[in-house]
GROMACS .gro file of C-alpha atoms in nm:
model
  500
    1MET     CA    1   6.133   8.989   3.278
    2SER     CA    2   6.278   9.338   3.309
    3TYR     CA    3   5.970   9.441   3.508
    4LEU     CA    4   6.026   9.152   3.750
    5LEU     CA    5   6.393   9.244   3.788
    6SER     CA    6   6.298   9.605   3.862
    7CYS     CA    7   6.055   9.494   4.130
    8CYS     CA    8   6.321   9.275   4.292
    9ILE     CA    9   6.570   9.562   4.301
   10TYR     CA   10   6.303   9.793   4.444
   11VAL     CA   11   6.216   9.545   4.719
   12TRP     CA   12   6.588   9.493   4.793
   13LEU     CA   13   6.641   9.869   4.829
   14ILE     CA   14   6.346   9.895   5.065
   15LEU     CA   15   6.476   9.612   5.280
   16LEU     CA   16   6.838   9.735   5.275
   17PRO     CA   17   6.806   9.977   5.570
   18VAL     CA   18   6.638   9.705   5.773
   19ARG     CA   19   6.920   9.465   5.701
   20THR     CA   20   7.194   9.715   5.781
   21SER     CA   21   7.019   9.845   6.089
   22ALA     CA   22   7.026   9.489   6.227
   23LEU     CA   23   7.406   9.531   6.242
   24ASN     CA   24   7.509   9.173   6.173
   25GLU     CA   25   7.884   9.213   6.208
   26GLU     CA   26   8.182   9.011   6.326
   27ILE     CA   27   8.417   9.250   6.501
   28GLU     CA   28   8.779   9.161   6.582
   29VAL     CA   29   8.888   9.347   6.895
   30LEU     CA   30   9.246   9.366   7.024
   31VAL     CA   31   9.284   9.462   7.391
   32LEU     CA   32   9.633   9.580   7.494
   33LEU     CA   33   9.676   9.590   7.872
   34PRO     CA   34   9.951   9.480   8.112
   35LYS     CA   35   9.918   9.140   8.275
   36ASN     CA   36  10.102   9.265   8.583
   37ASN     CA   37   9.848   9.320   8.861
   38SER     CA   38  10.054   9.598   9.018
   39TYR     CA   39   9.867   9.821   8.770
   40ILE     CA   40   9.510   9.910   8.864
   41PHE     CA   41   9.429   9.880   8.492
   42SER     CA   42   9.581   9.533   8.456
   43MET     CA   43   9.424   9.281   8.220
   44PRO     CA   44   9.276   9.059   8.497
   45ARG     CA   45   9.106   9.364   8.650
   46VAL     CA   46   8.968   9.520   8.331
   47ARG     CA   47   8.876   9.204   8.142
   48PRO     CA   48   8.556   9.135   8.343
   49ALA     CA   49   8.430   9.487   8.260
   50ILE     CA   50   8.490   9.438   7.886
   51GLU     CA   51   8.323   9.095   7.892
   52TYR     CA   52   8.027   9.242   8.078
   53ALA     CA   53   7.985   9.504   7.802
   54ARG     CA   54   8.028   9.244   7.525
   55MET     CA   55   7.756   9.020   7.662
   56ARG     CA   56   7.526   9.314   7.728
   57LEU     CA   57   7.561   9.442   7.371
   58SER     CA   58   7.512   9.103   7.209
   59ALA     CA   59   7.217   9.008   7.427
   60ASP     CA   60   7.017   9.329   7.445
   61LEU     CA   61   7.126   9.624   7.232
   62TYR     CA   62   7.271   9.467   6.914
   63PRO     CA   63   7.198   9.093   6.901
   64GLY     CA   64   7.366   9.056   6.562
   65LEU     CA   65   7.688   9.219   6.676
   66ASN     CA   66   7.948   8.958   6.765
   67PHE     CA   67   8.276   9.066   6.926
   68THR     CA   68   8.577   8.835   6.915
   69VAL     CA   69   8.811   8.977   7.177
   70HIS     CA   70   9.185   8.902   7.191
   71TYR     CA   71   9.377   9.002   7.503
   72ASP     CA   72   9.750   9.071   7.463
   73ASN     CA   73  10.005   9.190   7.714
   74SER     CA   74  10.113   9.551   7.660
   75ASP     CA   75  10.366   9.541   7.945
   76CYS     CA   76  10.332   9.922   7.942
   77GLY     CA   77  10.610   9.938   7.684
   78ASN     CA   78  10.726   9.817   7.343
   79GLU     CA   79  10.545   9.487   7.385
   80ALA     CA   80  10.219   9.662   7.295
   81LEU     CA   81  10.345   9.756   6.947
   82PHE     CA   82  10.497   9.411   6.893
   83SER     CA   83  10.162   9.249   6.982
   84LEU     CA   84   9.975   9.470   6.737
   85VAL     CA   85  10.218   9.396   6.454
   86SER     CA   86  10.219   9.021   6.522
   87ARG     CA   87   9.841   9.007   6.541
   88SER     CA   88   9.805   9.212   6.222
   89CYS     CA   89  10.023   8.973   6.026
   90MET     CA   90   9.735   8.724   6.052
   91LYS     CA   91   9.440   8.964   6.048
   92LYS     CA   92   9.420   9.331   6.134
   93PRO     CA   93   9.179   9.408   6.418
   94ASP     CA   94   8.870   9.621   6.357
   95LEU     CA   95   8.908   9.793   6.694
   96ILE     CA   96   9.189   9.843   6.948
   97LEU     CA   97   9.115   9.899   7.318
   98GLY     CA   98   9.412  10.049   7.505
   99PRO     CA   99   9.695  10.082   7.578
  100VAL     CA  100   9.679  10.296   7.894
  101CYS     CA  101  10.045  10.385   7.956
  102GLU     CA  102  10.157  10.690   7.757
  103TYR     CA  103  10.474  10.552   7.600
  104ALA     CA  104  10.304  10.230   7.489
  105ALA     CA  105   9.997  10.415   7.360
  106ALA     CA  106  10.200  10.658   7.148
  107GLN     CA  107  10.347  10.380   6.933
  108VAL     CA  108  10.025  10.184   6.897
  109VAL     CA  109   9.809  10.485   6.809
  110ARG     CA  110  10.056  10.601   6.543
  111MET     CA  111  10.049  10.260   6.376
  112ALA     CA  112   9.671  10.223   6.408
  113SER     CA  113   9.615  10.569   6.258
  114HIS     CA  114   9.832  10.468   5.964
  115TRP     CA  115   9.632  10.145   5.923
  116ASN     CA  116   9.295  10.322   5.961
  117ILE     CA  117   9.199  10.133   6.279
  118PRO     CA  118   8.997  10.311   6.552
  119VAL     CA  119   9.160  10.317   6.898
  120ILE     CA  120   8.965  10.379   7.219
  121SER     CA  121   9.152  10.406   7.547
  122ALA     CA  122   9.070  10.487   7.907
  123GLY     CA  123   9.432  10.599   7.934
  124ALA     CA  124   9.676  10.790   7.715
  125LEU     CA  125   9.579  11.094   7.921
  126ALA     CA  126   9.887  11.311   7.858
  127THR     CA  127   9.847  11.653   7.699
  128GLY     CA  128  10.040  11.552   7.388
  129PHE     CA  129   9.760  11.319   7.275
  130SER     CA  130   9.529  11.620   7.239
  131HIS     CA  131   9.699  11.702   6.906
  132LYS     CA  132   9.524  11.457   6.676
  133GLU     CA  133   9.565  11.615   6.335
  134LYS     CA  134   9.817  11.357   6.213
  135GLU     CA  135   9.971  11.075   6.412
  136TYR     CA  136   9.696  11.040   6.675
  137SER     CA  137   9.404  11.095   6.437
  138HIS     CA  138   9.225  10.768   6.522
  139LEU     CA  139   9.242  10.799   6.903
  140THR     CA  140   8.934  10.849   7.119
  141ARG     CA  141   8.983  10.895   7.494
  142ILE     CA  142   8.694  10.761   7.697
  143ALA     CA  143   8.836  10.895   8.026
  144PRO     CA  144   8.896  11.265   8.101
  145SER     CA  145   9.250  11.369   8.013
  146TYR     CA  146   9.490  11.551   8.243
  147LEU     CA  147   9.426  11.868   8.043
  148LYS     CA  148   9.054  11.842   8.124
  149MET     CA  149   9.145  11.814   8.491
  150GLY     CA  150   9.370  12.119   8.446
  151GLU     CA  151   9.068  12.312   8.318
  152THR     CA  152   8.904  12.237   8.651
  153PHE     CA  153   9.184  12.421   8.829
  154SER     CA  154   9.155  12.713   8.586
  155ALA     CA  155   8.786  12.740   8.674
  156LEU     CA  156   8.870  12.726   9.046
  157PHE     CA  157   9.129  13.002   9.012
  158GLU     CA  158   8.884  13.225   8.831
  159HIS     CA  159   8.599  13.148   9.072
  160PHE     CA  160   8.797  13.217   9.391
  161GLY     CA  161   9.033  13.486   9.261
  162TRP     CA  162   9.364  13.305   9.313
  163ASN     CA  163   9.670  13.415   9.115
  164LYS     CA  164   9.979  13.213   9.213
  165VAL     CA  165  10.033  12.838   9.225
  166LEU     CA  166  10.316  12.604   9.320
  167LEU     CA  167  10.302  12.263   9.149
  168ILE     CA  168  10.477  11.986   9.345
  169PHE     CA  169  10.510  11.648   9.175
  170GLU     CA  170  10.695  11.323   9.221
  171ASP     CA  171  10.873  11.202   8.908
  172ASP     CA  172  11.026  10.871   8.804
  173SER     CA  173  11.209  10.754   8.495
  174GLU     CA  174  10.946  10.503   8.378
  175GLU     CA  175  10.573  10.583   8.361
  176ARG     CA  176  10.591  10.944   8.489
  177ASN     CA  177  10.223  10.957   8.582
  178CYS     CA  178  10.253  11.261   8.808
  179TYR     CA  179  10.466  11.441   8.550
  180PHE     CA  180  10.193  11.405   8.288
  181THR     CA  181   9.924  11.493   8.544
  182ILE     CA  182  10.091  11.817   8.651
  183GLU     CA  183  10.171  11.895   8.286
  184GLY     CA  184   9.797  11.922   8.223
  185VAL     CA  185   9.750  12.160   8.517
  186HIS     CA  186  10.051  12.370   8.414
  187SER     CA  187   9.933  12.396   8.052
  188SER     CA  188   9.585  12.510   8.150
  189LEU     CA  189   9.691  12.765   8.414
  190HIS     CA  190   9.982  12.902   8.212
  191VAL     CA  191   9.759  12.972   7.912
  192GLU     CA  192   9.524  13.168   8.140
  193GLY     CA  193   9.811  13.389   8.258
  194TYR     CA  194   9.847  13.271   8.618
  195LYS     CA  195  10.190  13.267   8.785
  196VAL     CA  196  10.303  12.905   8.790
  197ASP     CA  197  10.611  12.763   8.966
  198SER     CA  198  10.701  12.398   9.011
  199VAL     CA  199  10.907  12.168   9.233
  200VAL     CA  200  11.019  11.821   9.124
  201ILE     CA  201  11.067  11.543   9.380
  202HIS     CA  202  11.267  11.251   9.247
  203LYS     CA  203  11.102  10.931   9.355
  204ASP     CA  204  11.402  10.759   9.512
  205HIS     CA  205  11.540  11.070   9.680
  206ARG     CA  206  11.474  11.212  10.023
  207VAL     CA  207  11.203  11.480  10.038
  208GLU     CA  208  11.364  11.813  10.130
  209THR     CA  209  11.065  11.962  10.310
  210ASP     CA  210  11.261  12.268  10.431
  211GLU     CA  211  11.334  12.372  10.072
  212ILE     CA  212  10.973  12.305   9.968
  213ILE     CA  213  10.844  12.521  10.253
  214LYS     CA  214  11.057  12.811  10.127
  215ASP     CA  215  10.881  12.785   9.790
  216ILE     CA  216  10.537  12.762   9.953
  217TYR     CA  217  10.595  13.097  10.125
  218LYS     CA  218  10.614  13.260   9.778
  219THR     CA  219  10.279  13.132   9.646
  220GLU     CA  220   9.907  13.117   9.729
  221VAL     CA  221   9.790  12.774   9.613
  222VAL     CA  222   9.979  12.444   9.638
  223VAL     CA  223   9.886  12.157   9.404
  224MET     CA  224  10.051  11.821   9.471
  225CYS     CA  225  10.073  11.492   9.285
  226ALA     CA  226  10.287  11.242   9.476
  227GLY     CA  227  10.280  10.924   9.679
  228GLY     CA  228  10.086  10.919  10.004
  229ASP     CA  229  10.393  10.930  10.228
  230THR     CA  230  10.540  11.224  10.038
  231VAL     CA  231  10.217  11.425  10.063
  232ARG     CA  232  10.199  11.346  10.434
  233ASP     CA  233  10.556  11.467  10.496
  234ILE     CA  234  10.486  11.795  10.316
  235MET     CA  235  10.159  11.856  10.499
  236LEU     CA  236  10.320  11.784  10.837
  237ALA     CA  237  10.604  12.027  10.760
  238ALA     CA  238  10.355  12.294  10.649
  239HIS     CA  239  10.140  12.245  10.958
  240ARG     CA  240  10.438  12.278  11.192
  241ARG     CA  241  10.512  12.618  11.039
  242ARG     CA  242  10.147  12.724  11.072
  243LEU     CA  243  10.089  12.734  10.696
  244THR     CA  244   9.763  12.536  10.718
  245SER     CA  245   9.564  12.807  10.898
  246GLY     CA  246   9.410  12.962  10.586
  247GLY     CA  247   9.693  13.163  10.439
  248TYR     CA  248   9.750  12.899  10.172
  249ILE     CA  249   9.521  12.662   9.981
  250PHE     CA  250   9.641  12.301   9.951
  251PHE     CA  251   9.529  12.046   9.690
  252ASN     CA  252   9.621  11.686   9.623
  253ILE     CA  253   9.533  11.518   9.292
  254GLU     CA  254   9.399  11.164   9.316
  255LEU     CA  255   9.219  11.059   9.001
  256PHE     CA  256   9.218  10.682   8.999
  257ASN     CA  257   9.112  10.554   9.340
  258SER     CA  258   8.898  10.812   9.512
  259SER     CA  259   8.742  10.558   9.748
  260SER     CA  260   9.066  10.549   9.949
  261TYR     CA  261   8.999  10.906  10.059
  262GLY     CA  262   8.698  10.808  10.264
  263ASP     CA  263   8.897  10.645  10.542
  264GLY     CA  264   9.165  10.907  10.601
  265SER     CA  265   9.491  10.870  10.412
  266TRP     CA  266   9.666  11.064  10.688
  267ARG     CA  267   9.659  10.756  10.912
  268ARG     CA  268   9.976  10.549  10.945
  269GLY     CA  269   9.943  10.412  11.296
  270ASP     CA  270  10.242  10.610  11.421
  271LYS     CA  271  10.291  10.887  11.677
  272TYR     CA  272  10.226  11.156  11.415
  273ASP     CA  273   9.869  11.049  11.328
  274ALA     CA  274   9.699  11.313  11.543
  275GLU     CA  275   9.918  11.588  11.400
  276ALA     CA  276   9.868  11.458  11.046
  277LYS     CA  277   9.489  11.463  11.087
  278LEU     CA  278   9.507  11.831  11.180
  279ALA     CA  279   9.732  11.901  10.883
  280TYR     CA  280   9.501  11.716  10.642
  281SER     CA  281   9.204  11.921  10.757
  282ALA     CA  282   9.350  12.190  10.527
  283LEU     CA  283   9.411  11.952  10.233
  284ASN     CA  284   9.156  11.936   9.951
  285VAL     CA  285   9.143  11.643   9.709
  286VAL     CA  286   9.057  11.667   9.338
  287THR     CA  287   8.922  11.344   9.195
  288LEU     CA  288   8.681  11.215   8.931
  289MET     CA  289   8.317  11.268   9.014
  290ARG     CA  290   8.136  10.945   9.095
  291THR     CA  291   7.770  10.879   9.031
  292ALA     CA  292   7.555  10.593   9.149
  293LYS     CA  293   7.269  10.423   8.968
  294ALA     CA  294   7.109  10.081   8.987
  295GLU     CA  295   7.279   9.949   8.674
  296PHE     CA  296   7.620  10.053   8.805
  297GLU     CA  297   7.564   9.859   9.127
  298THR     CA  298   7.493   9.544   8.926
  299PHE     CA  299   7.801   9.603   8.715
  300THR     CA  300   8.015   9.656   9.026
  301THR     CA  301   7.891   9.334   9.186
  302GLU     CA  302   7.961   9.123   8.877
  303VAL     CA  303   8.306   9.273   8.819
  304LYS     CA  304   8.407   9.219   9.182
  305LYS     CA  305   8.300   8.855   9.167
  306SER     CA  306   8.508   8.797   8.854
  307ILE     CA  307   8.815   8.964   9.003
  308GLN     CA  308   8.790   8.761   9.322
  309ARG     CA  309   8.747   8.439   9.122
  310ALA     CA  310   9.069   8.530   8.941
  311GLY     CA  311   9.242   8.526   9.279
  312ILE     CA  312   9.362   8.885   9.274
  313GLY     CA  313   9.225   8.946   9.625
  314PRO     CA  314   8.944   9.143   9.787
  315ASP     CA  315   9.158   9.455   9.835
  316SER     CA  316   9.202   9.482   9.458
  317ALA     CA  317   8.836   9.445   9.366
  318ASN     CA  318   8.739   9.814   9.381
  319VAL     CA  319   8.589   9.930   9.054
  320ASN     CA  320   8.789  10.221   8.914
  321MET     CA  321   8.769  10.457   8.618
  322PHE     CA  322   8.960  10.219   8.390
  323MET     CA  323   8.707   9.940   8.434
  324GLU     CA  324   8.420  10.182   8.374
  325GLY     CA  325   8.603  10.339   8.079
  326PHE     CA  326   8.674  10.022   7.885
  327HIS     CA  327   8.317   9.904   7.939
  328ASP     CA  328   8.191  10.231   7.790
  329ALA     CA  329   8.450  10.210   7.510
  330LEU     CA  330   8.284   9.903   7.364
  331LEU     CA  331   7.944  10.066   7.393
  332LEU     CA  332   8.068  10.383   7.219
  333TYR     CA  333   8.214  10.182   6.933
  334ALA     CA  334   7.884   9.995   6.882
  335LEU     CA  335   7.692  10.325   6.866
  336ALA     CA  336   7.936  10.472   6.611
  337LEU     CA  337   7.948  10.154   6.401
  338HIS     CA  338   7.569  10.140   6.385
  339GLU     CA  339   7.560  10.498   6.259
  340VAL     CA  340   7.825  10.458   5.987
  341VAL     CA  341   7.680  10.129   5.860
  342LYS     CA  342   7.338  10.295   5.839
  343ASN     CA  343   7.501  10.565   5.625
  344GLY     CA  344   7.648  10.315   5.383
  345PHE     CA  345   7.999  10.264   5.523
  346SER     CA  346   8.157   9.949   5.669
  347LYS     CA  347   8.351   9.843   5.975
  348LYS     CA  348   8.675   9.903   5.780
  349ASP     CA  349   8.607  10.276   5.746
  350GLY     CA  350   8.810  10.372   6.054
  351VAL     CA  351   8.801  10.744   5.980
  352GLN     CA  352   8.422  10.749   5.961
  353ILE     CA  353   8.384  10.545   6.281
  354THR     CA  354   8.629  10.768   6.469
  355GLN     CA  355   8.450  11.083   6.353
  356SER     CA  356   8.115  10.934   6.453
  357MET     CA  357   8.239  10.896   6.811
  358ARG     CA  358   8.302  11.271   6.842
  359ASN     CA  359   8.048  11.527   6.959
  360ARG     CA  360   7.846  11.243   7.107
  361THR     CA  361   7.674  11.207   7.443
  362PHE     CA  362   7.546  10.871   7.567
  363GLU     CA  363   7.462  10.691   7.888
  364GLY     CA  364   7.760  10.500   8.025
  365ILE     CA  365   7.766  10.239   8.298
  366ALA     CA  366   7.826  10.498   8.573
  367GLY     CA  367   7.649  10.797   8.421
  368GLN     CA  368   7.642  11.028   8.123
  369VAL     CA  369   7.947  11.028   7.895
  370SER     CA  370   8.017  11.330   7.673
  371ILE     CA  371   8.285  11.321   7.401
  372ASP     CA  372   8.394  11.659   7.259
  373GLU     CA  373   8.475  11.753   6.900
  374ASN     CA  374   8.838  11.646   6.947
  375GLY     CA  375   8.751  11.292   7.056
  376ASP     CA  376   8.822  11.356   7.426
  377ARG     CA  377   8.580  11.300   7.710
  378ASN     CA  378   8.461  11.607   7.896
  379GLY     CA  379   8.562  11.572   8.258
  380ASP     CA  380   8.340  11.594   8.564
  381PHE     CA  381   8.544  11.632   8.881
  382SER     CA  382   8.478  11.657   9.253
  383VAL     CA  383   8.665  11.848   9.521
  384MET     CA  384   8.671  11.657   9.847
  385ALA     CA  385   8.749  11.800  10.190
  386MET     CA  386   8.765  11.681  10.549
  387THR     CA  387   8.414  11.758  10.672
  388ASP     CA  388   8.449  11.572  11.002
  389THR     CA  389   8.768  11.673  11.181
  390GLN     CA  390   8.698  11.433  11.468
  391SER     CA  391   8.698  11.120  11.254
  392GLY     CA  392   8.910  11.273  10.975
  393THR     CA  393   8.681  11.158  10.693
  394TYR     CA  394   8.645  11.320  10.351
  395GLU     CA  395   8.335  11.408  10.151
  396ALA     CA  396   8.274  11.588   9.823
  397VAL     CA  397   8.200  11.958   9.884
  398PHE     CA  398   8.143  12.069   9.526
  399ASN     CA  399   8.147  11.933   9.172
  400TYR     CA  400   8.273  12.074   8.843
  401PHE     CA  401   8.105  11.981   8.515
  402GLY     CA  402   8.337  12.014   8.217
  403VAL     CA  403   8.070  12.000   7.947
  404ASN     CA  404   7.928  12.341   8.050
  405GLN     CA  405   8.204  12.462   8.287
  406SER     CA  406   7.972  12.496   8.585
  407PHE     CA  407   8.001  12.441   8.960
  408GLN     CA  408   7.762  12.262   9.190
  409GLU     CA  409   7.796  12.331   9.562
  410ILE     CA  410   7.714  12.038   9.787
  411PRO     CA  411   7.578  12.071  10.142
  412GLY     CA  412   7.883  12.100  10.362
  413PHE     CA  413   8.060  12.341  10.128
  414ASN     CA  414   8.218  12.635  10.313
  415THR     CA  415   8.352  12.924  10.107
  416ASP     CA  416   8.583  13.028  10.394
  417ARG     CA  417   8.784  12.714  10.332
  418PHE     CA  418   8.880  12.844   9.987
  419THR     CA  419   8.924  13.211  10.081
  420LEU     CA  420   9.283  13.324  10.126
  421ARG     CA  421   9.362  13.496  10.454
  422GLU     CA  422   9.674  13.685  10.558
  423ARG     CA  423   9.974  13.467  10.499
  424PRO     CA  424  10.247  13.421  10.761
  425ARG     CA  425  10.582  13.572  10.677
  426PRO     CA  426  10.885  13.348  10.635
  427PRO     CA  427  11.119  13.348  10.938
  428SER     CA  428  11.404  13.601  10.927
  429PRO     CA  429  11.755  13.463  10.898
  430GLU     CA  430  11.947  13.454  11.229
  431GLN     CA  431  12.230  13.676  11.106
  432PRO     CA  432  12.240  13.884  10.788
  433ASP     CA  433  12.508  13.786  10.545
  434GLN     CA  434  12.747  14.081  10.495
  435SER     CA  435  13.027  13.882  10.346
  436CYS     CA  436  12.984  13.971   9.978
  437GLY     CA  437  12.910  13.616   9.890
  438LEU     CA  438  13.135  13.445  10.150
  439GLY     CA  439  12.984  13.226  10.418
  440VAL     CA  440  13.011  13.298  10.790
  441SER     CA  441  13.271  13.027  10.841
  442ALA     CA  442  13.485  13.169  10.562
  443VAL     CA  443  13.475  13.519  10.714
  444THR     CA  444  13.562  13.380  11.059
  445GLY     CA  445  13.859  13.195  10.913
  446ILE     CA  446  13.987  13.511  10.745
  447ILE     CA  447  13.963  13.713  11.068
  448VAL     CA  448  14.135  13.446  11.278
  449GLY     CA  449  14.406  13.410  11.015
  450ALA     CA  450  14.470  13.783  11.012
  451LEU     CA  451  14.501  13.796  11.391
  452LEU     CA  452  14.740  13.503  11.396
  453GLY     CA  453  14.948  13.663  11.121
  454THR     CA  454  14.970  13.990  11.313
  455ALA     CA  455  15.075  13.808  11.630
  456LEU     CA  456  15.347  13.621  11.442
  457LEU     CA  457  15.481  13.943  11.287
  458MET     CA  458  15.495  14.116  11.627
  459ALA     CA  459  15.665  13.815  11.785
  460PHE     CA  460  15.918  13.809  11.503
  461TYR     CA  461  15.979  14.185  11.545
  462PHE     CA  462  16.044  14.159  11.920
  463PHE     CA  463  16.255  13.846  11.880
  464ARG     CA  464  16.468  14.013  11.614
  465LYS     CA  465  16.510  14.326  11.827
  466ASN     CA  466  16.610  14.126  12.135
  467TYR     CA  467  16.845  13.917  11.923
  468ARG     CA  468  17.025  14.229  11.792
  469ILE     CA  469  17.068  14.370  12.145
  470THR     CA  470  17.203  14.038  12.267
  471ILE     CA  471  17.451  14.019  11.977
  472GLU     CA  472  17.567  14.377  12.032
  473ARG     CA  473  17.623  14.319  12.402
  474ARG     CA  474  17.802  13.993  12.335
  475THR     CA  475  18.026  14.167  12.077
  476GLN     CA  476  18.115  14.447  12.316
  477ARG     CA  477  18.194  14.197  12.589
  478GLU     CA  478  18.411  13.990  12.358
  479GLU     CA  479  18.599  14.302  12.241
  480CYS     CA  480  18.659  14.400  12.599
  481ASP     CA  481  18.779  14.048  12.684
  482ILE     CA  482  19.014  14.045  12.384
  483GLY     CA  483  19.160  14.380  12.489
  484LYS     CA  484  19.219  14.256  12.838
  485HIS     CA  485  19.370  13.934  12.707
  486ARG     CA  486  19.606  14.124  12.476
  487GLN     CA  487  19.711  14.356  12.757
  488LEU     CA  488  19.771  14.054  12.980
  489ARG     CA  489  19.995  13.892  12.721
  490GLU     CA  490  20.191  14.214  12.670
  491ASP     CA  491  20.242  14.256  13.045
  492SER     CA  492  20.352  13.897  13.070
  493ILE     CA  493  20.606  13.939  12.789
  494ARG     CA  494  20.745  14.253  12.943
  495SER     CA  495  20.789  14.089  13.273
  496ASN     CA  496  20.965  13.792  13.115
  497PHE     CA  497  21.195  14.012  12.921
  498SER     CA  498  21.266  14.206  13.238
  499ALA     CA  499  21.350  13.887  13.411
  500ALA     CA  500  21.601  13.801  13.137
   0.00000   0.00000   0.00000
């Protein structure tokens, strides 16, 4: 009997790896994305990409892996945390996808880290999420962070020998995307010892291009993150002052929708289009590097069909990094889960699953994905430039690979475009200010006041002098008249007395 029991245990141990490698698991997934389609990472846009990955995993790679996906509205705010807490009252999820917006992600990741739940997001790109020792310990970022993009600029500065940069960004009081973007660039360049200055443009305020131009004169490289109209106003102002002739290097950051840069974002259909096209010939664009493969084309076609069926519209059907990222997030989780289960852990071991995602390279839907030791994706970026000045179209001129910090020049790359030439001097002021801090109008007022005061004093002096002469003459005349009158009275009295 004991021999039979031993044989059964032995057979069970032999079959155990086979059973666990089959990965028969029920996985509860909570997706936190905004329902509002004004976001390019809205739930209706990203959901088809996640469903595509779910079906692909269950059908081909891990047939025993069954994902039950719940979609809740993050609203890019507190609603994300409320959804997580409400859902967890019934059953805690095994995996959280999202949120994207920084302020929503911070709360959710803190709570998930406390509950030992892995979080994978194609957002939460701010520099602060790089510090994962405590509150963000369970976060994996499947899209390159702003700090990774900042490392691209550091490599550019070293490669081309630039030293000074002016960061211009548009800020708002809500999502602050450009603030977090430029923060990554500032952090990277500042650590390397480059001279960094910045200009903030408040979103609802008028762009003071004259003041911005004054700051451009003091730098070498200009890096902008702002709305299309704001960038256009700045480039037009710079072109009119002949700052786009090679004395300064101009960059615009556009991470999320690089396809829009193929048709000329300088075009507005107004009388300034021709001038704007000339100005944009000096503007370089930093964006995520895009790759094309057969599988990605199939993915793109299916996602576009789903988005159009949802009634969002054909203009909103472009596949972006968020759709790609959340597709790859589910794939990354499946790879990590398979590894930890094979090593004797379970889907509830969030720490082990999160650690298994790090230092991992795998093939994503659009190309190779490399996650570093901190749980952040290494970024591959492209620099695009206007290669056809007649049509005003943009093409990638070189690529930067974050995993090995290398450059790849593409046919059409011209090193002269990134070589600083002699910079024009700022215009001299019309009249030097010698007023010890007073404006010209103030000095003019003082001078005019002094002259008027002097004239009044002189007039008063002459009036007083003439008045004294007149009084003296009048007094002498009156004294003479009184004497004559007295003499007349005395003569009259004498004659009367004589008559008596």
